[in-house]
Amino acid sequence: MTLYRQLIIFTVVLFLFLFTGTWYAKLANTRTFLTNQLESHVQDTATSLALSISPHVAQKDLTVVEGMISALFDRGYYQKITFADPRGKVLIERTLPVRVEDVPQWFVALVPVKTPEAVSDVMAGWNQGGSILVKSHPGYAYATLWSEVISMTVWFAACAAFLLLAAGIGLRILLKPLAAVERQADALCRKEYQVQESLPRTREFKSVVEAMNRMTVKVKEMFEEQAARAEGLQERAYQDPVTLLGNRRLFESQVNADLGRQEHNGCGLLILLRIHGLDALNQKKGLQAGDELLKRVATLLKSSLTAYADTALSRLTGGDFGIFLPDASPVEGGIIATEIAAQLGRVAMEKIALTDNIGHLGVATYQGGTTLPRLLAEADLALSAALQKGANGWELRAVTGETETLPQGQQHWKDALVRALEERRITLDAQGVIGNGPGRKLIQLELFARIMQEDGKALDAALFMPVAERLKLVSAIDRMVIEEALKVDYRRLGVERVAINLSPTSLEDDAFRSWLYAFLKALPAGAPHVNFEFSEFAAVQHLDSIREFAAAIRACGHGIGLDHYGRSFSKLGYLQSLHPEYVKIDRAYTGELSGGENDSRFYVASLCSVAHSIDIKVVAEGVESEAQAAILKELNLDAMQGYFFGRPQPLSSYPTVR
């Protein structure tokens, strides 16, 4: 019960006590006053009547006496008048039954009124001729009492209503600072740091508000300190200080992790970009000019790769940049290389380099198993060939023969995707997310979409989604994936939560958003809780739209998660406003975990600490061994996911709970 209600109840009870006491005292005083009046009145009546009938009693004219008594009895309001002789024998008697009209009987029974009576001697000359007894009727007293009670109750009720209204308004005004403190405390629980600038005048409330402000500032400083420590560790260990991209160490970790998770028939590409004339630019215009060129190239690379969520982009050394796209087709390599080469031509027009020949690109594609050294060697050979093609040229080489099953060219891709959508040739694979507690229970299934080609071979989402982004088909694919995913009865699989990857581009489609909100609201009671996953890079790039989307689906009982957490060098403060249900630490950091105390271990612990401080769960992806799982358990992560616990398998054949 709120303090406001308690104070209102206390005020009401206090008023009731006051009212009851005052009401009783007023009733008692009124009853005493009326009783005294009745006693005075009945005594005066007896005396005056005795004097009036004395001459007639002396003449023994009882007829006149009786007439006088009857006249008085009829005019007054008496219960009884009697005339007795000196020996006490009643000679004349008039009585009236006690019936109190217009007064409830319960009131008559509850409030007894003493009925007074008076006796006066009647003289006959010098001798006593008899006595008169007059007994008052209580009806008048009860009527007066009842009228007083009604008027008094109405008055007190009016006072009570006014008092309650005034007390309610007054208490709301007085407790307004307390309500502000409550909102501040709730915001602090949500890890929102609100400081009250306006202090209340009440001394006690002012002290409370000042204490809350101090605590809020302190908690905010603690979070910012944790975030700064984690960001600093990431920058020192994994970030290039000039371009703010990843360094060679992070690039190698990401590529090796992605190659390690791919199947034997996996595909992808590595692009090596080399900037020319960097040393000469540094010598002629200074190191700052060289740094500006590197930063400009880093910016254009990031803008050219925004559609690819799983991209590894780093500055390797000097003027060399590395780009790795797992599950990308050779067609994608040509499209990306063409776009980057065109961007390099635009940089040349800005005259920030010594020559128009900014750089060349070597693209190495692979189909099947390969290694990072092999990819780098092939990309370097392709780069050497590109040097013969003129300024800002590019060349593509294949590590193995390129698959003939993939669509070739953009129109072929579009036709293949449109046919797949029309025929609903989308299948779902599932991989479990395992809790870090005792028994390693399955807590969530992550679903991966694949398109079945006409020859029966499957294409992973990472392979066709970039193409779908360019062809404006991504929202149609996301819609079909969600529809297919939520047809399944997950209770038989023993899970209540599923994760579905969603493209931020779909959120820009008003029709898709409207459909999705209506679809989620119409789900039956037994439907699973859905977490829509976005890559950290996409979340930072589309922060406002994803925040709005998260608020809408949380109203339906669902949530969001962030994938590849730590791959993007973003400030961690955005987590406070977005507040996802969980984040997944990128497999590049998981892959570096070992038994010793290394940078990756410290960084994972710092990321975990920052996320937990704002009530966000942490999941490690890419767990491949018992040793990694043991280290992650020590680091107090909430859950793990990876081949160590099981590879993705078709959702239709996922093991059921018996």
XYZ file of C-alpha atoms in Angstrom:
658
model
C 0.000 0.000 0.000
C 1.315 3.430 -0.937
C 2.216 6.047 1.642
C -0.446 8.313 0.129
C -3.171 5.759 0.807
C -1.858 5.086 4.288
C -1.966 8.795 5.120
C -5.468 9.120 3.688
C -6.647 6.135 5.748
C -4.965 7.553 8.840
C -6.691 10.900 8.239
C -10.061 9.197 7.799
C -9.650 7.092 10.944
C -8.543 10.123 12.922
C -11.541 12.084 11.684
C -13.884 9.211 12.543
C -12.555 9.114 16.082
C -12.947 12.880 16.363
C -16.418 12.774 14.838
C -17.551 9.896 17.041
C -16.323 11.608 20.212
C -17.817 14.961 19.270
C -21.057 13.345 18.117
C -21.414 11.405 21.368
C -20.585 14.452 23.524
C -23.064 16.585 21.581
C -25.737 13.896 21.922
C -25.142 13.537 25.667
C -25.250 17.298 26.231
C -28.432 17.655 24.199
C -30.086 14.801 26.071
C -29.122 16.336 29.464
C -30.386 19.726 28.378
C -33.712 18.271 27.229
C -34.090 16.237 30.413
C -33.519 19.358 32.523
C -36.033 21.249 30.427
C -38.593 18.491 30.863
C -38.014 18.454 34.643
C -38.458 22.225 34.881
C -41.493 22.161 32.659
C -43.214 19.304 34.496
C -42.521 20.910 37.886
C -43.928 24.267 36.743
C -46.985 22.494 35.330
C -47.640 20.571 38.563
C -47.290 23.707 40.711
C -49.486 25.939 38.570
C -52.136 23.231 38.211
C -52.217 22.653 41.967
C -52.764 26.371 42.587
C -55.418 26.563 39.894
C -57.564 23.762 41.224
C -57.136 24.550 44.963
C -60.347 26.689 45.288
C -62.400 24.047 43.504
C -60.968 21.270 45.631
C -61.945 23.253 48.738
C -65.506 23.406 47.389
C -65.268 19.721 46.495
C -66.211 20.509 42.904
C -64.411 17.574 41.251
C -66.191 18.147 37.967
C -64.500 21.501 37.487
C -61.173 20.012 38.660
C -61.465 17.198 36.145
C -62.264 19.682 33.374
C -59.252 21.808 34.192
C -56.950 18.740 34.309
C -58.349 17.473 30.963
C -57.928 20.883 29.351
C -54.311 21.082 30.437
C -53.652 17.451 29.439
C -55.091 17.990 25.963
C -53.144 21.210 25.370
C -49.810 19.851 26.594
C -47.619 16.896 25.809
C -47.761 14.748 28.945
C -47.612 11.044 29.558
C -49.781 11.159 32.707
C -51.611 13.626 35.053
C -53.321 12.316 38.190
C -55.198 13.883 41.144
C -55.231 11.914 44.385
C -56.871 12.601 47.751
C -54.787 13.105 50.875
C -54.849 9.348 51.493
C -53.321 8.701 48.045
C -56.436 7.425 46.343
C -56.441 8.461 42.675
C -59.585 10.431 41.971
C -58.806 11.722 38.465
C -56.282 10.280 35.969
C -55.377 11.124 32.385
C -52.737 8.983 30.536
C -51.232 8.895 27.040
C -49.416 5.789 25.684
C -45.752 6.372 24.855
C -45.549 6.320 21.028
C -42.682 8.286 19.475
C -43.528 9.249 15.903
C -41.050 10.097 13.077
C -38.158 8.661 15.115
C -36.684 5.187 14.361
C -37.304 2.649 17.089
C -33.661 1.596 17.053
C -32.766 5.168 18.024
C -35.334 5.134 20.847
C -33.907 1.849 22.101
C -30.306 2.988 21.682
C -30.677 6.402 23.360
C -32.812 6.119 26.524
C -34.287 9.399 27.828
C -35.321 9.656 31.458
C -38.992 10.727 31.734
C -39.273 13.248 34.643
C -42.340 13.607 36.860
C -43.339 16.142 39.548
C -45.776 16.107 42.488
C -47.439 19.206 43.976
C -49.787 19.451 46.988
C -53.275 20.870 46.501
C -54.533 22.946 49.474
C -58.148 23.218 50.603
C -58.026 26.261 52.797
C -55.434 25.523 55.455
C -55.723 21.802 54.979
C -54.259 19.554 52.286
C -56.909 18.653 49.783
C -54.853 16.185 47.728
C -51.861 16.035 45.367
C -51.199 16.481 41.646
C -48.716 14.212 39.779
C -47.530 15.297 36.319
C -45.291 12.990 34.213
C -43.753 14.365 31.024
C -44.040 12.618 27.662
C -40.551 11.702 26.068
C -41.726 12.127 22.462
C -40.693 15.748 22.229
C -37.240 14.968 23.615
C -36.723 12.100 21.152
C -37.897 14.200 18.204
C -35.550 16.989 19.182
C -32.666 14.560 19.735
C -33.249 12.852 16.383
C -33.360 16.172 14.562
C -30.119 17.230 16.248
C -28.456 13.921 15.329
C -29.504 14.266 11.663
C -28.296 17.851 11.348
C -25.091 17.060 13.220
C -24.367 14.004 11.032
C -24.998 15.945 7.822
C -22.700 18.702 9.008
C -19.949 16.291 9.938
C -20.368 14.429 6.613
C -19.948 17.676 4.722
C -16.911 18.520 6.828
C -15.522 15.017 6.231
C -15.961 15.318 2.445
C -14.267 18.698 2.410
C -11.506 17.443 4.704
C -10.849 14.374 2.556
C -10.732 16.466 -0.597
C -8.428 19.006 1.001
C -6.293 16.259 2.546
C -6.059 14.430 -0.791
C -4.955 17.548 -2.646
C -2.645 18.624 0.158
C -1.029 15.201 0.485
C -0.460 14.966 -3.251
C 1.293 18.310 -3.153
C 3.292 17.380 -0.078
C 4.216 13.939 -1.429
C 5.107 15.167 -4.903
C 8.843 15.110 -4.081
C 8.444 11.526 -2.854
C 6.793 10.533 -6.135
C 9.731 12.090 -7.965
C 12.101 10.047 -5.795
C 10.113 6.925 -6.685
C 10.434 7.670 -10.408
C 14.126 8.333 -9.927
C 14.570 4.992 -8.146
C 12.632 3.164 -10.893
C 14.797 4.823 -13.520
C 17.895 3.768 -11.606
C 16.646 0.153 -11.656
C 16.388 0.493 -15.437
C 19.921 1.880 -15.392
C 18.744 5.358 -16.366
C 20.527 8.027 -14.378
C 18.123 10.895 -13.661
C 19.171 13.705 -11.312
C 16.523 15.958 -9.766
C 17.538 19.547 -10.297
C 14.662 21.049 -8.294
C 14.921 20.287 -4.565
C 11.813 20.206 -2.328
C 11.431 22.742 0.458
C 10.557 20.159 3.091
C 13.756 19.453 4.990
C 13.298 15.687 5.248
C 12.350 15.281 1.591
C 15.194 17.541 0.554
C 17.663 15.284 2.381
C 16.209 12.189 0.688
C 16.387 13.774 -2.783
C 19.961 14.912 -2.239
C 20.930 11.404 -1.104
C 19.236 9.881 -4.172
C 21.030 12.343 -6.442
C 24.374 11.435 -4.911
C 23.662 7.729 -5.300
C 22.529 8.180 -8.914
C 25.678 10.095 -9.812
C 27.823 7.478 -8.091
C 26.166 4.556 -9.892
C 26.474 6.386 -13.207
C 30.166 6.973 -12.571
C 30.631 3.279 -11.746
C 28.970 2.208 -15.000
C 30.947 4.725 -17.054
C 34.146 3.566 -15.372
C 33.370 -0.084 -16.204
C 32.480 0.794 -19.796
C 35.614 2.940 -20.202
C 37.773 0.124 -18.829
C 36.274 -2.391 -21.282
C 36.543 0.032 -24.208
C 40.133 0.895 -23.311
C 41.102 -2.775 -23.157
C 39.461 -3.429 -26.518
C 41.180 -0.448 -28.098
C 44.622 -1.407 -26.822
C 44.353 -5.075 -27.768
C 42.216 -5.151 -30.905
C 41.864 -1.671 -32.457
C 44.005 0.227 -34.916
C 44.594 3.663 -33.318
C 44.562 5.603 -36.625
C 41.530 4.270 -38.509
C 39.692 2.944 -35.421
C 39.119 -0.303 -37.335
C 40.228 -3.665 -36.003
C 43.896 -4.531 -36.094
C 45.581 -7.601 -37.607
C 45.120 -9.601 -34.407
C 41.352 -9.103 -34.404
C 41.172 -9.789 -38.138
C 42.980 -13.098 -37.793
C 40.807 -14.109 -34.827
C 37.598 -13.288 -36.690
C 38.625 -15.025 -39.914
C 39.882 -18.159 -38.162
C 36.680 -18.322 -36.084
C 34.482 -17.968 -39.167
C 36.485 -20.512 -41.165
C 36.349 -22.916 -38.240
C 32.563 -22.852 -38.028
C 31.916 -23.339 -41.745
C 31.020 -26.697 -43.219
C 33.327 -28.365 -45.731
C 31.289 -26.903 -48.593
C 31.342 -23.383 -47.154
C 32.250 -20.400 -49.273
C 33.362 -16.813 -48.818
C 35.880 -14.239 -49.924
C 38.807 -12.191 -48.652
C 39.699 -8.801 -50.090
C 43.131 -7.248 -49.697
C 43.315 -3.479 -50.328
C 46.708 -1.806 -50.602
C 47.055 1.992 -50.497
C 49.896 3.327 -52.671
C 52.318 6.161 -52.006
C 51.685 6.315 -48.249
C 55.379 6.664 -47.348
C 55.904 9.404 -49.938
C 52.809 11.247 -48.669
C 54.122 11.081 -45.108
C 57.505 12.442 -46.156
C 56.109 15.252 -48.296
C 53.069 16.410 -46.286
C 53.673 14.901 -42.877
C 52.274 11.975 -40.922
C 48.961 13.747 -40.410
C 48.300 13.768 -44.163
C 48.971 10.040 -44.333
C 46.671 9.428 -41.388
C 43.895 11.482 -43.014
C 44.149 9.354 -46.170
C 43.931 6.143 -44.119
C 40.903 7.472 -42.216
C 39.197 8.450 -45.478
C 39.763 4.984 -46.919
C 38.479 3.367 -43.699
C 35.298 5.460 -43.934
C 34.606 4.470 -47.541
C 35.219 0.797 -46.731
C 32.709 0.881 -43.906
C 30.102 2.606 -46.083
C 30.612 0.018 -48.835
C 30.044 -2.892 -46.431
C 27.007 -1.721 -44.457
C 24.799 -4.476 -45.933
C 27.105 -7.251 -44.676
C 26.586 -7.969 -40.981
C 29.315 -10.606 -40.538
C 32.092 -8.641 -42.209
C 35.579 -8.604 -40.695
C 37.235 -5.290 -41.630
C 40.671 -4.335 -40.313
C 43.799 -2.403 -41.101
C 46.494 -5.070 -41.287
C 49.661 -2.998 -41.508
C 50.829 0.226 -43.152
C 48.507 0.820 -46.079
C 47.032 -2.702 -46.200
C 43.372 -3.318 -45.309
C 41.751 -6.729 -45.005
C 38.076 -7.546 -45.619
C 36.602 -10.980 -44.994
C 33.032 -12.000 -45.796
C 32.092 -15.548 -44.788
C 29.395 -17.243 -46.870
C 29.679 -14.634 -49.635
C 29.599 -15.736 -53.265
C 32.170 -14.800 -55.949
C 29.507 -12.523 -57.491
C 29.489 -10.548 -54.243
C 33.269 -10.216 -54.463
C 33.025 -8.570 -57.872
C 30.215 -6.229 -56.767
C 32.053 -5.144 -53.619
C 35.388 -4.700 -55.404
C 33.735 -2.590 -58.113
C 32.072 -0.393 -55.503
C 35.297 0.118 -53.514
C 37.270 0.867 -56.687
C 34.710 3.511 -57.649
C 34.963 5.007 -54.163
C 38.763 5.123 -54.506
C 38.316 7.091 -57.729
C 36.193 9.624 -55.841
C 38.884 9.906 -53.156
C 41.425 10.630 -55.899
C 39.294 13.590 -56.988
C 39.551 15.023 -53.461
C 43.319 15.522 -53.982
C 44.257 14.227 -50.547
C 46.841 11.827 -52.041
C 49.890 12.512 -54.219
C 48.491 10.513 -57.154
C 45.145 9.473 -58.607
C 46.183 5.846 -58.195
C 44.960 5.477 -54.586
C 45.158 1.698 -54.365
C 44.383 -1.750 -55.777
C 42.319 -4.672 -54.596
C 42.935 -8.388 -54.684
C 39.921 -10.633 -54.140
C 40.324 -14.294 -53.156
C 37.214 -16.485 -53.202
C 36.958 -20.010 -51.869
C 34.572 -22.937 -52.002
C 35.205 -25.687 -49.464
C 37.745 -25.826 -46.666
C 40.694 -23.423 -46.640
C 42.967 -21.486 -44.271
C 43.723 -17.837 -43.636
C 47.353 -18.031 -44.904
C 46.101 -19.584 -48.147
C 43.492 -16.889 -48.590
C 46.027 -14.130 -47.920
C 48.426 -15.669 -50.425
C 45.751 -15.875 -53.135
C 44.567 -12.330 -52.389
C 48.151 -11.094 -52.657
C 48.525 -12.794 -56.042
C 45.257 -11.215 -57.163
C 46.538 -7.849 -55.915
C 49.702 -8.244 -57.988
C 47.580 -8.970 -61.059
C 45.383 -5.946 -60.335
C 48.436 -3.670 -60.521
C 48.558 -4.380 -64.258
C 44.987 -3.104 -64.775
C 45.586 0.560 -64.227
C 44.692 2.959 -61.416
C 42.368 1.697 -58.678
C 41.831 -1.658 -60.362
C 40.950 -5.039 -58.908
C 41.403 -8.722 -59.683
C 39.633 -11.862 -58.435
C 41.158 -15.300 -57.918
C 39.608 -18.515 -56.650
C 41.306 -20.760 -54.120
C 39.333 -23.690 -55.546
C 36.999 -24.044 -58.463
C 33.952 -21.825 -57.997
C 30.734 -23.679 -57.458
C 28.449 -23.938 -60.475
C 25.349 -24.302 -58.301
C 25.269 -20.663 -57.230
C 23.348 -18.154 -59.365
C 25.659 -16.043 -61.485
C 24.867 -12.368 -61.923
C 22.347 -10.094 -60.232
C 19.388 -10.931 -62.499
C 19.945 -14.666 -61.971
C 20.032 -14.073 -58.210
C 16.798 -12.085 -58.371
C 15.029 -14.744 -60.409
C 16.234 -17.471 -58.051
C 15.132 -15.584 -54.919
C 11.736 -14.638 -56.360
C 11.050 -18.243 -57.349
C 12.139 -19.454 -53.923
C 9.745 -17.006 -52.247
C 6.865 -17.925 -54.519
C 7.398 -21.624 -53.828
C 8.194 -21.011 -50.119
C 11.444 -22.951 -50.433
C 12.745 -21.648 -47.102
C 13.883 -24.086 -44.449
C 15.035 -23.462 -40.903
C 17.944 -24.888 -38.975
C 18.122 -24.638 -35.195
C 21.008 -24.458 -32.741
C 20.598 -24.515 -28.999
C 21.721 -21.851 -26.550
C 22.816 -23.585 -23.368
C 22.505 -22.085 -19.898
C 25.657 -21.749 -17.835
C 24.021 -23.163 -14.717
C 23.969 -26.725 -13.373
C 22.982 -29.304 -15.942
C 23.577 -26.962 -18.890
C 19.904 -26.725 -19.782
C 18.622 -25.644 -23.179
C 17.194 -22.143 -22.732
C 16.714 -20.930 -26.306
C 16.857 -22.029 -29.935
C 18.440 -19.798 -32.536
C 16.942 -20.273 -35.989
C 18.944 -19.962 -39.216
C 17.180 -19.505 -42.549
C 18.261 -21.374 -45.681
C 16.853 -21.337 -49.189
C 16.604 -24.623 -51.017
C 17.722 -24.355 -54.625
C 15.909 -26.149 -57.383
C 18.608 -28.819 -57.432
C 17.982 -29.538 -53.734
C 21.096 -27.818 -52.381
C 20.740 -25.247 -49.599
C 21.955 -21.641 -49.554
C 22.755 -20.096 -46.160
C 21.259 -16.721 -45.266
C 24.682 -15.098 -45.146
C 25.038 -15.995 -48.806
C 21.754 -14.649 -50.167
C 20.792 -11.877 -47.695
C 23.266 -9.261 -49.035
C 21.843 -9.867 -52.506
C 18.298 -9.641 -51.119
C 19.205 -6.300 -49.494
C 20.203 -4.846 -52.846
C 17.186 -6.324 -54.643
C 14.711 -4.994 -52.005
C 13.553 -8.526 -51.177
C 14.772 -8.712 -47.616
C 11.470 -7.810 -45.907
C 9.642 -10.497 -47.898
C 12.244 -13.058 -46.827
C 12.087 -11.952 -43.179
C 8.308 -12.213 -43.232
C 8.370 -15.745 -44.620
C 11.032 -16.811 -42.106
C 8.949 -15.504 -39.189
C 5.814 -17.184 -40.487
C 7.577 -20.524 -40.922
C 9.365 -20.234 -37.576
C 6.203 -19.660 -35.576
C 4.275 -22.522 -37.104
C 6.248 -24.939 -34.929
C 5.074 -26.145 -31.524
C 8.220 -25.479 -29.500
C 6.779 -26.982 -26.344
C 7.553 -30.421 -27.742
C 11.184 -29.305 -28.066
C 11.296 -28.198 -24.441
C 11.992 -24.504 -25.122
C 9.962 -21.371 -24.572
C 12.265 -18.924 -26.364
C 13.481 -18.713 -29.955
C 15.825 -16.250 -31.622
C 15.228 -15.042 -35.179
C 17.689 -12.860 -37.063
C 16.063 -9.755 -38.517
C 17.449 -7.250 -40.993
C 17.284 -3.564 -39.979
C 16.288 -2.828 -43.568
C 12.965 -4.586 -42.928
C 12.217 -2.101 -40.145
C 12.253 0.690 -42.731
C 9.323 -1.006 -44.483
C 6.106 0.369 -42.927
C 4.021 -2.473 -44.344
C 6.349 -5.073 -42.837
C 6.306 -3.432 -39.402
C 2.513 -3.189 -39.384
C 2.210 -6.816 -40.421
C 4.705 -7.978 -37.802
C 3.040 -6.114 -34.913
C -0.370 -7.516 -35.876
C 1.103 -10.998 -36.328
C 2.753 -10.989 -32.895
C -0.398 -9.745 -31.173
C -2.417 -12.530 -32.803
C -0.115 -15.334 -31.633
C -1.849 -17.931 -29.438
C -1.177 -18.223 -25.718
C 1.226 -21.150 -26.133
C 3.460 -19.368 -28.669
C 7.135 -18.956 -27.727
C 8.821 -15.771 -26.587
C 10.669 -14.399 -29.642
C 13.970 -12.556 -29.465
C 14.767 -10.736 -32.700
C 18.536 -10.567 -33.148
C 20.493 -7.764 -34.800
C 24.239 -7.526 -35.258
C 25.892 -4.969 -33.022
C 27.054 -3.027 -36.072
C 23.482 -2.860 -37.434
C 22.124 -1.848 -34.033
C 24.511 1.087 -33.781
C 23.788 2.185 -37.359
C 19.991 1.990 -36.891
C 19.771 2.745 -33.179
C 16.597 4.866 -33.237
C 14.535 2.528 -35.416
C 15.601 -0.568 -33.472
C 14.872 1.162 -30.152
C 11.381 2.041 -31.393
C 10.911 -1.515 -32.669
C 12.047 -2.983 -29.342
C 9.513 -0.896 -27.403
C 6.692 -2.054 -29.703
C 7.434 -5.781 -29.501
C 8.074 -5.705 -25.750
C 4.464 -4.605 -25.411
C 3.617 -7.959 -27.049
C 5.863 -9.936 -24.675
C 8.904 -10.310 -26.950
C 12.398 -8.798 -27.041
C 15.633 -8.193 -28.947
C 19.197 -9.466 -28.736
C 22.526 -8.292 -30.141
C 24.768 -10.604 -32.147
C 28.536 -10.280 -32.683
C 28.876 -8.114 -29.581
C 32.362 -6.610 -29.441
C 33.064 -6.834 -33.186
C 32.136 -3.204 -33.658
C 34.242 -0.625 -31.830
C 31.225 1.261 -30.551
C 30.923 3.070 -27.254
C 29.070 0.843 -24.841
C 26.764 3.587 -23.594
C 24.230 2.778 -26.327
C 23.323 -0.395 -24.390
C 21.586 1.745 -21.745
C 19.086 3.212 -24.173
C 18.604 0.090 -26.313
C 18.703 -2.348 -23.379
C 18.512 -5.676 -25.257
C 17.533 -8.842 -23.416
C 21.010 -10.275 -24.071
C 24.203 -9.776 -26.082
C 26.263 -12.456 -27.790
C 30.028 -12.031 -27.519
C 31.617 -12.470 -30.926
C 33.318 -15.796 -31.588
C 36.579 -13.982 -32.373
C 37.049 -13.347 -28.629
C 35.789 -16.779 -27.621
C 38.294 -18.402 -29.968
C 41.199 -16.667 -28.230
C 40.291 -17.943 -24.770
C 42.870 -20.225 -23.226
C 43.907 -21.314 -19.776
C 46.169 -18.317 -19.194
C 45.320 -14.740 -18.276
C 45.266 -13.056 -21.714
C 43.742 -9.895 -23.194
C 40.759 -11.735 -24.609
C 39.930 -13.213 -21.211
C 40.116 -9.809 -19.531
C 38.074 -8.220 -22.313
C 35.307 -10.843 -22.153
C 35.176 -10.393 -18.371
C 34.906 -6.610 -18.808
C 32.157 -6.884 -21.409
C 30.297 -9.277 -19.145
C 30.644 -6.902 -16.193
C 29.345 -3.911 -18.179
C 26.344 -5.833 -19.518
C 25.461 -7.338 -16.147
C 25.653 -3.943 -14.464
C 22.649 -2.861 -16.535
C 20.772 -6.187 -16.213
C 21.611 -7.521 -19.676
C 22.400 -11.217 -20.044
C 25.580 -12.303 -21.831
C 25.893 -15.256 -24.227
C 29.172 -16.527 -25.701
C 29.007 -17.775 -29.290
C 31.497 -19.979 -31.064
C 32.254 -22.271 -28.086
C 34.199 -25.187 -29.562
C 35.797 -26.976 -26.602
C 35.330 -27.960 -22.983
C 38.248 -25.711 -22.041
C 36.496 -22.667 -23.483
C 33.245 -23.622 -21.768
C 35.026 -23.962 -18.420
C 36.657 -20.527 -18.761
C 33.352 -18.918 -19.747
C 31.689 -20.462 -16.713
C 34.352 -18.862 -14.514
C 33.703 -15.514 -16.212
C 30.063 -15.708 -15.078
C 28.450 -15.644 -18.508
C 24.774 -16.547 -18.624
C 24.755 -18.937 -21.584
C 26.891 -20.444 -24.358
C 26.404 -21.481 -27.967
C 28.666 -23.322 -30.356
C 29.627 -26.581 -32.036
C 30.759 -28.002 -28.691
C 27.076 -28.235 -27.726
C 25.817 -29.179 -31.172
C 25.803 -28.013 -34.766
C 22.739 -26.416 -36.360
C 20.316 -29.045 -37.607
C 16.968 -28.910 -39.403
C 14.244 -27.637 -37.134
C 11.872 -30.296 -38.404
C 14.163 -33.042 -37.060
C 15.285 -31.303 -33.867
C 15.132 -33.709 -30.882
C 11.876 -33.549 -28.945
C 11.526 -33.715 -25.172
C 10.069 -36.979 -23.892
